[in-house]
PDB file of C-alpha atoms in Angstrom:
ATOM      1  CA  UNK A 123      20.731 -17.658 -33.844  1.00  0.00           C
ATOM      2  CA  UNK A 124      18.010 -20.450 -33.949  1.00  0.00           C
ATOM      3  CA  UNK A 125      17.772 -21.826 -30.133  1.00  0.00           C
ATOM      4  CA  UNK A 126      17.244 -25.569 -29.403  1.00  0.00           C
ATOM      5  CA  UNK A 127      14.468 -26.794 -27.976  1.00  0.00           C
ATOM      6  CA  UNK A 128      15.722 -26.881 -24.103  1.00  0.00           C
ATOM      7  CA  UNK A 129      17.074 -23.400 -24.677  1.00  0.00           C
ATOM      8  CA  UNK A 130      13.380 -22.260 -25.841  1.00  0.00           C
ATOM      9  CA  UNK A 131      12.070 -23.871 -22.937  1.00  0.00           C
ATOM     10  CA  UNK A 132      14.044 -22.341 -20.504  1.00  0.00           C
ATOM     11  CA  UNK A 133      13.874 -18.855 -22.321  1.00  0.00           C
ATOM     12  CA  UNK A 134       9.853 -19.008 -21.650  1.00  0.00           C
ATOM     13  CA  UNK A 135       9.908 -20.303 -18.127  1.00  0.00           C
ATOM     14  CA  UNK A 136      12.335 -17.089 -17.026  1.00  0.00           C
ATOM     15  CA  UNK A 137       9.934 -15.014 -19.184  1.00  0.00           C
ATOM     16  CA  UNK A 138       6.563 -16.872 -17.432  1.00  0.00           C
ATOM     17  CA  UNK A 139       8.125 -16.826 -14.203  1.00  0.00           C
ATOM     18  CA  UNK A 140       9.055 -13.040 -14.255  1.00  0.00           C
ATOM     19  CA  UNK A 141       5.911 -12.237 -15.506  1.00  0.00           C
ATOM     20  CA  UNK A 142       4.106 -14.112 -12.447  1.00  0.00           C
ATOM     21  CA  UNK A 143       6.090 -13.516  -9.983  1.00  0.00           C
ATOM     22  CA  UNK A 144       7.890  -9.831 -11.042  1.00  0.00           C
ATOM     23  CA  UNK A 145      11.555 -10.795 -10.300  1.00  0.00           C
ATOM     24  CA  UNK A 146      13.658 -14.037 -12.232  1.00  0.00           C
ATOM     25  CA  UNK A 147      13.837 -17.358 -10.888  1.00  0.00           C
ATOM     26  CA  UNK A 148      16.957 -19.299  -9.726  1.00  0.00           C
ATOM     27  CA  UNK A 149      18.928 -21.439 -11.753  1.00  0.00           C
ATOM     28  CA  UNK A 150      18.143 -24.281  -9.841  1.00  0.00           C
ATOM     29  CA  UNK A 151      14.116 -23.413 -10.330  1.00  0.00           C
ATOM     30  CA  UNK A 152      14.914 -23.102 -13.940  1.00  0.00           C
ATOM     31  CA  UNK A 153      16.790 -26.428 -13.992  1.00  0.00           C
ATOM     32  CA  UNK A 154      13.376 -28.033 -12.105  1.00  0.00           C
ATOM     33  CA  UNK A 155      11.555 -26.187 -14.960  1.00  0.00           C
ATOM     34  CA  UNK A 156      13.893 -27.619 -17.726  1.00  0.00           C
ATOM     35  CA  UNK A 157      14.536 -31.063 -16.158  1.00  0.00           C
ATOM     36  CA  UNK A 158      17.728 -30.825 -15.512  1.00  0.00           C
ATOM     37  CA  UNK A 159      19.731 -31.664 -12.950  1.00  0.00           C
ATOM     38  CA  UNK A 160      23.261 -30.378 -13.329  1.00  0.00           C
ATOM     39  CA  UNK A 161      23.950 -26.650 -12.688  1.00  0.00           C
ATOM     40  CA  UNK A 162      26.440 -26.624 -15.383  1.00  0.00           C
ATOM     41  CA  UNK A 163      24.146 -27.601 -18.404  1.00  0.00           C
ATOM     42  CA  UNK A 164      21.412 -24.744 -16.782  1.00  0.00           C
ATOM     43  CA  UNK A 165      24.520 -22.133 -17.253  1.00  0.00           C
ATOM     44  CA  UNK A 166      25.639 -23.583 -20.430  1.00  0.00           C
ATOM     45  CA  UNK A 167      22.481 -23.163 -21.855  1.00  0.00           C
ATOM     46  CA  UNK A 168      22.114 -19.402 -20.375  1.00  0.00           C
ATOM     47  CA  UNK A 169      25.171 -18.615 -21.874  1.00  0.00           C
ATOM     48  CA  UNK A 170      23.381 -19.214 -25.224  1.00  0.00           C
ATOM     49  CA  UNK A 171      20.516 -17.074 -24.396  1.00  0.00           C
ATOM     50  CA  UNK A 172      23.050 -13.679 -23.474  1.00  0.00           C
ATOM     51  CA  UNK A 173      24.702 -14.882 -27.011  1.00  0.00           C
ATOM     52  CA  UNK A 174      21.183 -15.024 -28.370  1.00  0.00           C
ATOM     53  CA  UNK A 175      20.476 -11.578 -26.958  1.00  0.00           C
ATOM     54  CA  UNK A 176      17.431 -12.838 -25.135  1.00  0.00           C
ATOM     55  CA  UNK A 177      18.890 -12.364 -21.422  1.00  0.00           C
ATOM     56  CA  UNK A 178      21.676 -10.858 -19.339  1.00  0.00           C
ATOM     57  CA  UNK A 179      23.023 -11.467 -16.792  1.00  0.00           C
ATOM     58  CA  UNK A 180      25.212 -11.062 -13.352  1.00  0.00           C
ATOM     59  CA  UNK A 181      26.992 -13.533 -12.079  1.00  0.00           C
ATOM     60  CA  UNK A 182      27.483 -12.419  -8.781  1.00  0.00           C
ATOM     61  CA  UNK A 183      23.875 -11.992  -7.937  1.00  0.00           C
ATOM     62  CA  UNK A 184      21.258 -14.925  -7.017  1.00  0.00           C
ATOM     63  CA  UNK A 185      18.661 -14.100  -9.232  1.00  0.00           C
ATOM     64  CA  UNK A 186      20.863 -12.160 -11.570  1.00  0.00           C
ATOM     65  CA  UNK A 187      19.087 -13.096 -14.894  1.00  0.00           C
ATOM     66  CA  UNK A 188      17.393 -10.255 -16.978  1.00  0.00           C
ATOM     67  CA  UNK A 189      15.428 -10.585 -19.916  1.00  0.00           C
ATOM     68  CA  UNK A 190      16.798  -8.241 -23.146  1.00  0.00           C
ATOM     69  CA  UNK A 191      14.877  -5.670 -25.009  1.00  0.00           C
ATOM     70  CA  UNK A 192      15.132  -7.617 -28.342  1.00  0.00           C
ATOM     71  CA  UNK A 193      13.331  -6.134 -31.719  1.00  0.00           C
ATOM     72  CA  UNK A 194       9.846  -7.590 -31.310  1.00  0.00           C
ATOM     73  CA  UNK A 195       9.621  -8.265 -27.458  1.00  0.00           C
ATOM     74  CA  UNK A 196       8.885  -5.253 -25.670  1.00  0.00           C
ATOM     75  CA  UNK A 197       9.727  -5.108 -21.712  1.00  0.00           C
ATOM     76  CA  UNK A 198       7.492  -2.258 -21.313  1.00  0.00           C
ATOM     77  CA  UNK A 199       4.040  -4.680 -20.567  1.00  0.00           C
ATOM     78  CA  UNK A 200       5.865  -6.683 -18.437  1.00  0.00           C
ATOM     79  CA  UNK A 201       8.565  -5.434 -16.709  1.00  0.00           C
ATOM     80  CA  UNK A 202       7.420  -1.606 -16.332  1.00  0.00           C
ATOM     81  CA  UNK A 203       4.573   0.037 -14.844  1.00  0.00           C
ATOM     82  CA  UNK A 204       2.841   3.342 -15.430  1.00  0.00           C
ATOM     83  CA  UNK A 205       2.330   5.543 -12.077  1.00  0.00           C
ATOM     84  CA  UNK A 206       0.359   8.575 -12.487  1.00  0.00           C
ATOM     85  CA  UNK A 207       1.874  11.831 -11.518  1.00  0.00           C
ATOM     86  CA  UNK A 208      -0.560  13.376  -8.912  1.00  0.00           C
ATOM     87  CA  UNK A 209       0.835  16.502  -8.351  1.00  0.00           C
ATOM     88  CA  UNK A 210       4.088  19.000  -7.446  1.00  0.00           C
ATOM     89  CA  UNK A 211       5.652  19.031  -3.940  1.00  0.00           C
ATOM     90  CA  UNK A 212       7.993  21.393  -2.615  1.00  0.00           C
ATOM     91  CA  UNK A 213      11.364  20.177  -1.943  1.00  0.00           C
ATOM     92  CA  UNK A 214      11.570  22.169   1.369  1.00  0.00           C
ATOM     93  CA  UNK A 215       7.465  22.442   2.785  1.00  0.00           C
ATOM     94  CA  UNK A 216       5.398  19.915   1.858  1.00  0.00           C
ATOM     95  CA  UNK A 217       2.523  21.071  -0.428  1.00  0.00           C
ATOM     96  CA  UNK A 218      -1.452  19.443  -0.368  1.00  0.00           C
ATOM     97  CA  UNK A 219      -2.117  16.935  -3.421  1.00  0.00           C
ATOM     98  CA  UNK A 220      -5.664  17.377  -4.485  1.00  0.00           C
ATOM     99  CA  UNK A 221      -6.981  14.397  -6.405  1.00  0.00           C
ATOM    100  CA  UNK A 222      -8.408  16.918  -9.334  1.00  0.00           C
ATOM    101  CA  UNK A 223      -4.803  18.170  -9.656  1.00  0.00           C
ATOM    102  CA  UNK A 224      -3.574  15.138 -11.585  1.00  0.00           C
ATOM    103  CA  UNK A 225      -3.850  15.110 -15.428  1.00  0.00           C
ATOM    104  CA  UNK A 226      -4.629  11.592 -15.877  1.00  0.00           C
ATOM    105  CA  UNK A 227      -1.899  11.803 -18.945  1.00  0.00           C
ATOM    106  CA  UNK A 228       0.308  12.302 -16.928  1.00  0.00           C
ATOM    107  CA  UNK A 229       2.457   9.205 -16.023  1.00  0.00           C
ATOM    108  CA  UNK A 230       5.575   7.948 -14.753  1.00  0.00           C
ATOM    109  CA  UNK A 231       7.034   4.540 -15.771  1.00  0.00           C
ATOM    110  CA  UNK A 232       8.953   2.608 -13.680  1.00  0.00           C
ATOM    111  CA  UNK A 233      10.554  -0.375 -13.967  1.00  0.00           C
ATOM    112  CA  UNK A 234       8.731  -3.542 -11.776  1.00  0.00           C
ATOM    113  CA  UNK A 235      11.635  -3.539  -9.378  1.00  0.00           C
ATOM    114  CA  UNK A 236      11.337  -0.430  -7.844  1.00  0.00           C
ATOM    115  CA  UNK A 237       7.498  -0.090  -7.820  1.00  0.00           C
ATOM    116  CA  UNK A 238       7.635  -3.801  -5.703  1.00  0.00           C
ATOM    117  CA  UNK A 239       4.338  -5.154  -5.375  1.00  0.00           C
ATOM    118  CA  UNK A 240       2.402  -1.937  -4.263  1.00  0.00           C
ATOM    119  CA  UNK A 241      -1.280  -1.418  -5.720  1.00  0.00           C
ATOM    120  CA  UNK A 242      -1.493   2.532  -5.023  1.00  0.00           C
ATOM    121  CA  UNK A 243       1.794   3.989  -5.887  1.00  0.00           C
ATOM    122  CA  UNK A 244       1.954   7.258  -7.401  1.00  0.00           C
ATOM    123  CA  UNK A 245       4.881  10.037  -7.899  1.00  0.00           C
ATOM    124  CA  UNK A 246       4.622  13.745  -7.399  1.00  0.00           C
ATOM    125  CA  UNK A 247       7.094  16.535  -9.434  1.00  0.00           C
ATOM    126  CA  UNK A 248       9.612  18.421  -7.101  1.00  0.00           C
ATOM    127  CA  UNK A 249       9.603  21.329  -7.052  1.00  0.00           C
ATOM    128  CA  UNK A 250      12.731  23.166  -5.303  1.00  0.00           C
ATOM    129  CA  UNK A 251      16.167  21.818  -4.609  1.00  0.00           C
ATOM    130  CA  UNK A 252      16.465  21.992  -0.819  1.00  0.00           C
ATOM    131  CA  UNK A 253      16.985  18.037  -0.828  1.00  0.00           C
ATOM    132  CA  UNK A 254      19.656  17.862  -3.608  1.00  0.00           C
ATOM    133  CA  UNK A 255      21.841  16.428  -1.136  1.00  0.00           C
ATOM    134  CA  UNK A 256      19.710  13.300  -1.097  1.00  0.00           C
ATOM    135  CA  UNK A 257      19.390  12.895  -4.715  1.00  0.00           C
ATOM    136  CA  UNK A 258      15.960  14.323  -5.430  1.00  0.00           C
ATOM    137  CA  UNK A 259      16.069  17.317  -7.294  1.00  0.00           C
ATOM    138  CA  UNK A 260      13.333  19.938  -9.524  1.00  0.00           C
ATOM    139  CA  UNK A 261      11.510  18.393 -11.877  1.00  0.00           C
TER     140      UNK A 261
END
């Protein structure tokens, strides 16, 4: 499906502005991006990007817009991020992480949302399944 030109437009602002700012904008801030001023013609025109297979979407959400893994766009760069795996923890006893225990192969990744905006974030195995009950379990 070829897009017009407004739709192309408004396809790379949500993709600049989640790649700036790590969540999507509004679709008021996309219609300010787009020049336009009706709500309507902003959802019209995202309507033809899910079609497209470009973005998805939920209604019910502000900010509900995601981009699609399409063939030849890859989320991974800018949506995901690679935490290294320092270590093993018990699930009951906590266990010391030594810095020379991580295998700096090792990694984790995680999609952008749930790392937030942290610099050091890392993830340890589990080891044990004494906190099952809370949704962490071995491994």
């Amino acid at each position: 499906m070829k897009l017009s030109d407004r739709q192309q437009r408004m396809y790379d602002f949500i993709r600049d502005f989640f790649q700036e700012n790590q969540y999507p904008p509004t679709i008021r801030e996309i219609g300010e991006a787009v020049d336009i001023s009706s709500t309507s013609v902003v959802n019209y025109n995202l309507n033809k990007l899910v079609e497209a297979g470009l973005i998805e979407r939920n209604k019910e959400v502000s900010r509900g817009i995601r981009l699609s893994e399409t063939p030849g766009f890859s989320l991974g760069g800018l949506f995901s991020r690679s935490v290294p795996i320092l270590g093993h923890i018990a699930a009951g006893q906590p266990i010391t992480v030594f810095p020379d225990e991580r295998d700096s192969a090792d990694t984790l990744d995680l999609a952008s949302d749930v790392v937030g905006r942290a610099q050091e974030v890392y993830a340890l195995r589990v080891q044990g399944d004494s906190m099952i009950d809370a949704l962490v379990d071995s491994g």
